[in-house]
Each structure stands twice: as structure tokens, then as C-alpha cells.
PDB file of C-alpha atoms and ligand atoms in Angstrom:
ATOM      1  CA  MET A 129     129.046  72.285 122.643  1.00 91.00           C
ATOM      2  CA  THR A 130     129.632  73.906 126.018  1.00 97.00           C
ATOM      3  CA  PRO A 131     131.419  71.558 128.419  1.00 98.00           C
ATOM      4  CA  THR A 132     129.984  70.924 131.876  1.00 98.00           C
ATOM      5  CA  LEU A 133     132.076  70.684 135.007  1.00 98.00           C
ATOM      6  CA  THR A 134     130.912  69.260 138.321  1.00 98.00           C
ATOM      7  CA  ALA A 135     131.684  71.027 141.589  1.00 98.00           C
ATOM      8  CA  PHE A 136     130.631  70.825 145.231  1.00 97.00           C
ATOM      9  CA  LYS A 137     127.226  72.338 145.993  1.00 96.00           C
ATOM     10  CA  ALA A 138     128.693  73.258 149.390  1.00 93.00           C
ATOM     11  CA  SER A 139     132.462  73.125 149.305  1.00 92.00           C
ATOM     12  CA  PRO A 140     134.122  72.310 152.627  1.00 92.00           C
ATOM     13  CA  ASP A 141     136.803  74.848 151.755  1.00 92.00           C
ATOM     14  CA  ARG A 142     134.262  77.674 152.243  1.00 92.00           C
ATOM     15  CA  GLY A 143     135.095  79.438 148.990  1.00 94.00           C
ATOM     16  CA  ARG A 144     138.871  79.407 149.330  1.00 96.00           C
ATOM     17  CA  GLY A 145     139.240  77.875 145.884  1.00 96.00           C
ATOM     18  CA  LEU A 146     141.014  74.761 147.109  1.00 96.00           C
ATOM     19  CA  ALA A 147     138.608  72.144 145.736  1.00 97.00           C
ATOM     20  CA  ARG A 148     139.758  70.734 142.427  1.00 98.00           C
ATOM     21  CA  ASP A 149     137.002  72.230 140.292  1.00 98.00           C
ATOM     22  CA  MET A 150     138.954  75.490 140.758  1.00 98.00           C
ATOM     23  CA  ARG A 151     141.857  74.105 138.709  1.00 98.00           C
ATOM     24  CA  VAL A 152     139.522  73.250 135.848  1.00 98.00           C
ATOM     25  CA  ARG A 153     137.679  76.568 136.044  1.00 98.00           C
ATOM     26  CA  TRP A 154     141.056  78.307 135.832  1.00 98.00           C
ATOM     27  CA  ALA A 155     142.041  76.281 132.775  1.00 98.00           C
ATOM     28  CA  PHE A 156     138.747  77.152 131.053  1.00 98.00           C
ATOM     29  CA  GLU A 157     139.320  80.824 131.793  1.00 98.00           C
ATOM     30  CA  GLU A 158     142.908  80.760 130.529  1.00 98.00           C
ATOM     31  CA  VAL A 159     141.846  79.382 127.132  1.00 98.00           C
ATOM     32  CA  GLY A 160     138.626  81.439 126.903  1.00 98.00           C
ATOM     33  CA  GLN A 161     136.299  78.439 126.827  1.00 98.00           C
ATOM     34  CA  PRO A 162     132.850  79.090 128.326  1.00 98.00           C
ATOM     35  CA  TYR A 163     131.647  76.296 130.591  1.00 98.00           C
ATOM     36  CA  GLU A 164     128.698  75.238 132.641  1.00 98.00           C
ATOM     37  CA  VAL A 165     128.788  73.936 136.179  1.00 98.00           C
ATOM     38  CA  ARG A 166     126.603  71.261 137.717  1.00 98.00           C
ATOM     39  CA  LEU A 167     126.693  71.439 141.493  1.00 98.00           C
ATOM     40  CA  VAL A 168     126.494  68.151 143.357  1.00 98.00           C
ATOM     41  CA  THR A 169     126.039  67.190 146.988  1.00 97.00           C
ATOM     42  CA  PHE A 170     128.204  64.592 148.744  1.00 97.00           C
ATOM     43  CA  ALA A 171     125.214  62.223 148.695  1.00 98.00           C
ATOM     44  CA  GLN A 172     124.659  62.676 144.940  1.00 98.00           C
ATOM     45  CA  MET A 173     128.336  61.909 144.260  1.00 98.00           C
ATOM     46  CA  LYS A 174     127.850  58.431 145.727  1.00 98.00           C
ATOM     47  CA  GLU A 175     124.715  57.600 143.704  1.00 98.00           C
ATOM     48  CA  PRO A 176     124.902  55.164 140.752  1.00 98.00           C
ATOM     49  CA  ALA A 177     124.234  57.863 138.137  1.00 97.00           C
ATOM     50  CA  TYR A 178     127.221  59.883 139.329  1.00 98.00           C
ATOM     51  CA  LEU A 179     129.443  56.834 139.870  1.00 98.00           C
ATOM     52  CA  ALA A 180     128.897  55.990 136.190  1.00 97.00           C
ATOM     53  CA  LEU A 181     130.540  59.329 135.468  1.00 98.00           C
ATOM     54  CA  HIS A 182     133.206  59.171 138.165  1.00 98.00           C
ATOM     55  CA  PRO A 183     133.989  55.706 139.596  1.00 98.00           C
ATOM     56  CA  PHE A 184     135.391  57.200 142.813  1.00 98.00           C
ATOM     57  CA  GLY A 185     132.433  59.498 143.433  1.00 98.00           C
ATOM     58  CA  GLN A 186     134.371  62.752 143.446  1.00 98.00           C
ATOM     59  CA  ILE A 187     134.440  66.133 141.780  1.00 98.00           C
ATOM     60  CA  PRO A 188     135.483  67.349 139.248  1.00 98.00           C
ATOM     61  CA  THR A 189     134.124  65.667 136.153  1.00 98.00           C
ATOM     62  CA  TYR A 190     134.023  67.025 132.614  1.00 98.00           C
ATOM     63  CA  GLU A 191     131.281  66.261 130.103  1.00 98.00           C
ATOM     64  CA  GLU A 192     131.101  67.387 126.516  1.00 98.00           C
ATOM     65  CA  GLY A 193     128.739  65.594 124.158  1.00 97.00           C
ATOM     66  CA  ASP A 194     129.558  61.884 124.357  1.00 96.00           C
ATOM     67  CA  LEU A 195     132.800  62.474 126.230  1.00 98.00           C
ATOM     68  CA  ALA A 196     132.879  62.147 130.027  1.00 98.00           C
ATOM     69  CA  ILE A 197     136.196  62.230 131.883  1.00 98.00           C
ATOM     70  CA  PHE A 198     137.416  62.684 135.436  1.00 98.00           C
ATOM     71  CA  GLU A 199     140.728  63.433 137.228  1.00 98.00           C
ATOM     72  CA  CYS A 200     141.630  67.110 137.196  1.00 98.00           C
ATOM     73  CA  GLY A 201     144.978  66.370 135.534  1.00 98.00           C
ATOM     74  CA  ALA A 202     143.348  64.531 132.643  1.00 98.00           C
ATOM     75  CA  ILE A 203     140.687  67.210 132.295  1.00 98.00           C
ATOM     76  CA  ILE A 204     143.189  70.055 132.220  1.00 98.00           C
ATOM     77  CA  LEU A 205     145.394  68.224 129.750  1.00 98.00           C
ATOM     78  CA  HIS A 206     142.337  67.667 127.562  1.00 98.00           C
ATOM     79  CA  ILE A 207     141.390  71.354 127.691  1.00 98.00           C
ATOM     80  CA  ALA A 208     144.985  72.396 127.016  1.00 98.00           C
ATOM     81  CA  GLN A 209     145.241  70.080 124.019  1.00 98.00           C
ATOM     82  CA  ARG A 210     141.935  71.284 122.567  1.00 97.00           C
ATOM     83  CA  HIS A 211     142.590  75.017 122.893  1.00 98.00           C
ATOM     84  CA  ALA A 212     145.521  77.360 122.509  1.00 98.00           C
ATOM     85  CA  GLY A 213     146.872  79.077 125.602  1.00 97.00           C
ATOM     86  CA  LEU A 214     148.041  76.445 128.046  1.00 98.00           C
ATOM     87  CA  LEU A 215     150.604  74.431 126.084  1.00 98.00           C
ATOM     88  CA  PRO A 216     153.368  75.621 123.760  1.00 98.00           C
ATOM     89  CA  GLU A 217     153.168  74.868 120.023  1.00 97.00           C
ATOM     90  CA  ASP A 218     156.692  73.462 119.885  1.00 98.00           C
ATOM     91  CA  ALA A 219     156.540  69.696 120.511  1.00 98.00           C
ATOM     92  CA  ASP A 220     159.520  69.547 122.905  1.00 98.00           C
ATOM     93  CA  ALA A 221     158.347  72.558 124.896  1.00 98.00           C
ATOM     94  CA  ARG A 222     154.872  70.998 125.024  1.00 98.00           C
ATOM     95  CA  ALA A 223     156.327  67.762 126.414  1.00 98.00           C
ATOM     96  CA  ARG A 224     158.195  69.717 129.093  1.00 98.00           C
ATOM     97  CA  ALA A 225     155.039  71.627 130.100  1.00 98.00           C
ATOM     98  CA  ILE A 226     153.140  68.329 130.405  1.00 98.00           C
ATOM     99  CA  THR A 227     156.019  66.999 132.503  1.00 98.00           C
ATOM    100  CA  TRP A 228     155.469  69.833 134.991  1.00 98.00           C
ATOM    101  CA  LEU A 229     151.770  69.058 135.119  1.00 98.00           C
ATOM    102  CA  PHE A 230     152.595  65.468 136.096  1.00 98.00           C
ATOM    103  CA  ALA A 231     155.351  66.587 138.469  1.00 98.00           C
ATOM    104  CA  ALA A 232     152.853  68.772 140.311  1.00 98.00           C
ATOM    105  CA  LEU A 233     150.420  65.889 140.747  1.00 98.00           C
ATOM    106  CA  SER A 234     152.806  62.971 141.176  1.00 98.00           C
ATOM    107  CA  THR A 235     155.836  64.420 142.951  1.00 98.00           C
ATOM    108  CA  MET A 236     154.783  67.613 144.740  1.00 98.00           C
ATOM    109  CA  GLU A 237     151.217  66.895 145.776  1.00 98.00           C
ATOM    110  CA  PRO A 238     151.510  63.495 147.578  1.00 98.00           C
ATOM    111  CA  PRO A 239     153.459  64.720 150.636  1.00 97.00           C
ATOM    112  CA  ILE A 240     151.255  67.831 150.746  1.00 98.00           C
ATOM    113  CA  LEU A 241     148.152  65.633 150.847  1.00 97.00           C
ATOM    114  CA  GLU A 242     149.799  63.509 153.509  1.00 96.00           C
ATOM    115  CA  ARG A 243     150.205  66.615 155.667  1.00 96.00           C
ATOM    116  CA  GLU A 244     146.560  67.585 155.120  1.00 94.00           C
ATOM    117  CA  ALA A 245     145.387  64.110 156.068  1.00 93.00           C
ATOM    118  CA  ALA A 246     147.538  64.225 159.210  1.00 93.00           C
ATOM    119  CA  MET A 247     146.145  67.641 160.176  1.00 93.00           C
ATOM    120  CA  PHE A 248     142.552  66.521 159.702  1.00 91.00           C
ATOM    121  CA  THR A 249     142.608  62.976 161.056  1.00 93.00           C
ATOM    122  CA  GLU A 250     145.651  62.435 163.265  1.00 91.00           C
ATOM    123  CA  ARG A 251     145.836  65.478 165.525  1.00 91.00           C
ATOM    124  CA  ASP A 252     144.548  63.500 168.488  1.00 91.00           C
ATOM    125  CA  LYS A 253     147.144  60.721 168.151  1.00 89.00           C
ATOM    126  CA  SER A 254     149.987  60.485 170.633  1.00 89.00           C
ATOM    127  CA  TRP A 255     152.532  60.320 167.810  1.00 91.00           C
ATOM    128  CA  PHE A 256     151.181  63.342 165.883  1.00 89.00           C
ATOM    129  CA  GLY A 257     153.877  65.641 167.316  1.00 89.00           C
ATOM    130  CA  GLU A 258     156.606  63.456 165.838  1.00 91.00           C
ATOM    131  CA  ARG A 259     154.877  62.644 162.582  1.00 93.00           C
ATOM    132  CA  LEU A 260     154.017  66.184 161.459  1.00 94.00           C
ATOM    133  CA  PRO A 261     157.624  67.463 161.359  1.00 94.00           C
ATOM    134  CA  ALA A 262     158.664  64.344 159.443  1.00 95.00           C
ATOM    135  CA  VAL A 263     155.953  64.939 156.828  1.00 96.00           C
ATOM    136  CA  GLU A 264     156.810  68.639 156.650  1.00 97.00           C
ATOM    137  CA  ASP A 265     160.474  67.814 156.124  1.00 97.00           C
ATOM    138  CA  ARG A 266     159.521  65.688 153.115  1.00 97.00           C
ATOM    139  CA  ILE A 267     157.560  68.641 151.741  1.00 98.00           C
ATOM    140  CA  ARG A 268     160.510  70.966 152.431  1.00 98.00           C
ATOM    141  CA  VAL A 269     162.795  68.788 150.343  1.00 98.00           C
ATOM    142  CA  ARG A 270     160.462  69.080 147.365  1.00 98.00           C
ATOM    143  CA  LEU A 271     159.904  72.813 147.855  1.00 98.00           C
ATOM    144  CA  SER A 272     163.650  73.437 147.968  1.00 98.00           C
ATOM    145  CA  GLN A 273     164.165  71.469 144.787  1.00 98.00           C
ATOM    146  CA  LEU A 274     161.343  73.314 143.064  1.00 98.00           C
ATOM    147  CA  ALA A 275     162.599  76.707 144.259  1.00 98.00           C
ATOM    148  CA  GLN A 276     166.062  75.839 142.993  1.00 98.00           C
ATOM    149  CA  ARG A 277     164.725  74.974 139.557  1.00 98.00           C
ATOM    150  CA  LEU A 278     162.430  78.010 139.299  1.00 98.00           C
ATOM    151  CA  GLY A 279     165.189  80.415 140.289  1.00 98.00           C
ATOM    152  CA  ASP A 280     164.422  83.932 139.088  1.00 98.00           C
ATOM    153  CA  ALA A 281     162.132  82.817 136.280  1.00 98.00           C
ATOM    154  CA  ASP A 282     158.478  83.808 136.154  1.00 98.00           C
ATOM    155  CA  TRP A 283     157.280  80.332 135.166  1.00 98.00           C
ATOM    156  CA  LEU A 284     158.709  76.831 135.210  1.00 98.00           C
ATOM    157  CA  ASP A 285     159.526  76.547 131.520  1.00 98.00           C
ATOM    158  CA  GLY A 286     159.078  79.600 129.319  1.00 98.00           C
ATOM    159  CA  ASP A 287     155.545  80.989 129.143  1.00 98.00           C
ATOM    160  CA  PHE A 288     152.819  80.211 131.679  1.00 98.00           C
ATOM    161  CA  SER A 289     151.468  76.729 130.972  1.00 98.00           C
ATOM    162  CA  ALA A 290     149.170  74.002 132.261  1.00 98.00           C
ATOM    163  CA  GLY A 291     152.200  72.863 134.261  1.00 98.00           C
ATOM    164  CA  ASP A 292     152.314  76.165 136.143  1.00 99.00           C
ATOM    165  CA  LEU A 293     148.548  76.134 136.629  1.00 98.00           C
ATOM    166  CA  MET A 294     148.764  72.728 138.288  1.00 98.00           C
ATOM    167  CA  MET A 295     151.924  73.486 140.278  1.00 98.00           C
ATOM    168  CA  VAL A 296     150.475  76.683 141.734  1.00 98.00           C
ATOM    169  CA  SER A 297     147.197  74.900 142.548  1.00 98.00           C
ATOM    170  CA  VAL A 298     149.163  72.263 144.449  1.00 98.00           C
ATOM    171  CA  LEU A 299     151.298  74.828 146.319  1.00 98.00           C
ATOM    172  CA  GLN A 300     148.155  76.678 147.366  1.00 98.00           C
ATOM    173  CA  ARG A 301     147.138  73.655 149.410  1.00 97.00           C
ATOM    174  CA  LEU A 302     149.929  74.501 151.838  1.00 97.00           C
ATOM    175  CA  GLY A 303     147.868  77.556 152.729  1.00 92.00           C
ATOM    176  CA  SER A 304     148.882  79.139 155.991  1.00 89.00           C
ATOM    177  CA  SER A 305     151.513  76.495 156.842  1.00 94.00           C
ATOM    178  CA  GLY A 306     154.246  79.012 156.021  1.00 96.00           C
ATOM    179  CA  LEU A 307     156.156  76.367 154.057  1.00 98.00           C
ATOM    180  CA  VAL A 308     155.876  78.080 150.684  1.00 98.00           C
ATOM    181  CA  GLY A 309     156.937  81.371 152.293  1.00 98.00           C
ATOM    182  CA  GLU A 310     160.280  79.812 153.233  1.00 98.00           C
ATOM    183  CA  HIS A 311     161.126  80.323 149.550  1.00 98.00           C
ATOM    184  CA  PRO A 312     160.426  83.913 148.468  1.00 98.00           C
ATOM    185  CA  ASN A 313     160.655  82.973 144.796  1.00 98.00           C
ATOM    186  CA  LEU A 314     157.945  80.320 145.239  1.00 98.00           C
ATOM    187  CA  ALA A 315     155.733  82.729 147.176  1.00 98.00           C
ATOM    188  CA  ALA A 316     156.163  85.271 144.354  1.00 98.00           C
ATOM    189  CA  TYR A 317     155.427  82.546 141.785  1.00 98.00           C
ATOM    190  CA  VAL A 318     152.099  81.729 143.480  1.00 98.00           C
ATOM    191  CA  ALA A 319     151.224  85.438 143.817  1.00 98.00           C
ATOM    192  CA  ARG A 320     152.051  86.020 140.132  1.00 98.00           C
ATOM    193  CA  ALA A 321     149.723  83.223 139.094  1.00 98.00           C
ATOM    194  CA  GLU A 322     146.951  84.401 141.401  1.00 98.00           C
ATOM    195  CA  ALA A 323     147.157  87.857 139.823  1.00 98.00           C
ATOM    196  CA  ARG A 324     146.306  86.481 136.383  1.00 98.00           C
ATOM    197  CA  PRO A 325     142.887  87.727 135.212  1.00 98.00           C
ATOM    198  CA  ALA A 326     141.871  84.155 134.327  1.00 98.00           C
ATOM    199  CA  TYR A 327     142.654  83.021 137.857  1.00 98.00           C
ATOM    200  CA  ARG A 328     140.655  85.895 139.348  1.00 98.00           C
ATOM    201  CA  ARG A 329     137.624  85.102 137.183  1.00 98.00           C
ATOM    202  CA  ALA A 330     137.749  81.436 138.132  1.00 98.00           C
ATOM    203  CA  PHE A 331     138.166  82.281 141.807  1.00 98.00           C
ATOM    204  CA  GLU A 332     135.198  84.675 141.773  1.00 98.00           C
ATOM    205  CA  ALA A 333     133.022  82.073 140.035  1.00 98.00           C
ATOM    206  CA  GLN A 334     133.693  79.403 142.650  1.00 97.00           C
ATOM    207  CA  TYR A 335     133.357  81.980 145.445  1.00 97.00           C
ATOM    208  CA  ALA A 336     129.911  82.931 144.125  1.00 97.00           C
ATOM    209  CA  VAL A 337     128.852  79.301 144.676  1.00 96.00           C
ATOM    210  CA  PHE A 338     129.996  79.499 148.290  1.00 95.00           C
ATOM    211  CA  LEU A 339     128.165  82.796 148.808  1.00 94.00           C
ATOM    212  CA  ALA A 340     124.958  81.435 147.305  1.00 91.00           C
ATOM    213  CA  ALA A 341     125.186  78.296 149.468  1.00 88.00           C
ATOM    214  CA  SER A 342     125.810  80.286 152.633  1.00 88.00           C
ATOM    215  CA  GLN A 343     122.920  82.682 151.937  1.00 83.00           C
ATOM    216  CA  GLY A 344     120.387  80.062 150.934  1.00 68.00           C
TER     217      GLY A 344
HETATM  218  N1  GTB B 463     142.568  62.622 141.873  1.00 59.93           N
HETATM  219  C1  GTB B 463     141.329  63.357 141.804  1.00 59.93           C
HETATM  220  C2  GTB B 463     141.494  64.572 140.889  1.00 59.93           C
HETATM  221  O1  GTB B 463     142.616  65.085 140.818  1.00 59.93           O
HETATM  222  O2  GTB B 463     140.534  65.013 140.236  1.00 59.93           O
HETATM  223  C3  GTB B 463     140.937  63.763 143.220  1.00 59.93           C
HETATM  224  C4  GTB B 463     139.585  64.425 143.242  1.00 59.93           C
HETATM  225  C5  GTB B 463     139.225  64.833 144.664  1.00 59.93           C
HETATM  226  O3  GTB B 463     140.029  64.693 145.599  1.00 59.93           O
HETATM  227  N2  GTB B 463     138.022  65.372 144.799  1.00 59.93           N
HETATM  228  C6  GTB B 463     137.548  65.774 146.106  1.00 59.93           C
HETATM  229  C7  GTB B 463     136.210  65.097 146.378  1.00 59.93           C
HETATM  230  O4  GTB B 463     135.379  64.991 145.518  1.00 59.93           O
HETATM  231  C8  GTB B 463     137.300  67.275 146.132  1.00 59.93           C
HETATM  232  S1  GTB B 463     138.766  68.211 145.794  1.00 59.93           S
HETATM  233  N3  GTB B 463     136.026  64.647 147.616  1.00 59.93           N
HETATM  234  C9  GTB B 463     134.791  64.063 148.030  1.00 59.93           C
HETATM  235  C10 GTB B 463     134.897  62.603 148.253  1.00 59.93           C
HETATM  236  O5  GTB B 463     135.955  62.003 147.972  1.00 59.93           O
HETATM  237  O6  GTB B 463     133.879  62.035 148.713  1.00 59.93           O
HETATM  238  C11 GTB B 463     139.739  67.887 147.285  1.00 59.93           C
HETATM  239  C12 GTB B 463     139.499  68.915 148.336  1.00 59.93           C
HETATM  240  C13 GTB B 463     138.444  68.835 149.194  1.00 59.93           C
HETATM  241  C14 GTB B 463     138.283  69.775 150.210  1.00 59.93           C
HETATM  242  C15 GTB B 463     139.209  70.798 150.339  1.00 59.93           C
HETATM  243  N4  GTB B 463     139.049  71.769 151.377  1.00 59.93           N
HETATM  244  O7  GTB B 463     138.071  71.755 152.125  1.00 59.93           O
HETATM  245  O8  GTB B 463     139.924  72.652 151.525  1.00 59.93           O
HETATM  246  C16 GTB B 463     140.274  70.889 149.447  1.00 59.93           C
HETATM  247  C17 GTB B 463     140.417  69.937 148.449  1.00 59.93           C
END
């Protein structure tokens, strides 16, 4: 059965691939699993039918037969466990790859989201000028630690894994902040991931949704 993913009908990121359906699309492409996409509006995501699928009224969700799950981390772990290509066979290596997936979501992403929230909602506050550098310093600590661990390696632990997919997706949220670029090895890590054919296919697929929305 072909799984179905939900994504924004009109993504506020204007096709930059930053909404979290992109992470799931990328995972599908890495393992060679065809998928369908159901596009939803913000209003539809708050309706009872959708809330039954996702209690917080967000994208992405994953449906396959009787199974319906949400949270991009859980979805990607599910895909990676069902198909070869995103987790190593060796049990210890697999546990380490899953650790990186959690590290991306639980350790790296929170201060990055804090910065985004500040940029979007606190710019007009008198204390914004003091708060932003403090948030960015917290991000810098994590980026330095990550850069130190990655070193000269291509990927975080052996071959490319679901952990790298999630880590790169999280780093991409720093966009034009210049923070990732302070570490050339991290910038190269993101570029290496973005050059993967699976990433390109996923990016083009979500970009096609943006193009269709902007033309129609
Ligand atoms: N913890 C959940 C997960 O990991 O799956 C978080 C899901 C989530 O944040 N979904 C967002 C959403 O549905 C879209 S991805 N928001 C609508 C709502 O809450 O009502 C986050 C996102 C949104 C927009 C941009 N952007 O414009 O650049 C980037 C990322």
C-alpha cells in the first residue's frame, strides 16, 4: 500500500523546502518508497477530521492502511525501520544513527526554533536587541560541538543515515543567518546532503507544489 503524507497546500516557506513534509519526502526518496501527498490548508488542519489524525493540527502526517502517525521524527524512524537505506544493519550502529536523529530534534533544533520565533514575533520588542545575541550564542555552542564531532567525516557516524537526514534538515533552518557558515565543515556537510539525488527529487516535488499554488 502506498503511504500518504500530508503537506501544506500553500507553504509559508514559499518552496524553500523548510516545512517538515520535506524531511519525510527526503526519507521516502532515500529508501525508494513511492508516496502520495494530500495537501491541506491551515483551516483544514484545525478541523475535527484532521485533528483525529494529528492532535496538534499540523503537518506532516503519515497514513498507510490502518496506521496513522505524526511527528516527523517518528515518521522518519518508521520509514527507516521498514526499508533499507537509512539505518545500518548492525544493531549498535543502528542505535547510534537513531541517537543522532534524536539529537537533531531534541538538542540542536530547540535553540534554532527559539531564534526563529524571536525573529518572527519579537522583533518589535525593546529587548529584542539583547535577546537575539543570547539565543544565537546558545546555537553557536551547539554548532561548535557538532562541528567538533563531525570533524573531517562526511557523515556523523559512518554511512549517511536518518540521523544525518534530520541533522541537515535542522541546520537548514538557520538559512541565511550565517551561523552554519561559521563552521566550514558543517556548511560542507549540508551541501553534501543537498547534493544527494534523493534530496533533489524531494526538493523538486515540494517546489512543484509551491509553483502550482502560486500559478493557480
Ligand atoms: N513536532 C512536529 C514534527 O516534527 O512533525 C512539528 C510539526 C510542525 O511544526 N508543523 C508545522 C505546522 O503544521 C509545519 S513545519 N504548522 C502549522 C500549525 O501549527 O498550525 C514548520 C515550518 C513552518 C513554516 C516554515 N517556513 O515558513 O519557513 C518552516 C517550518
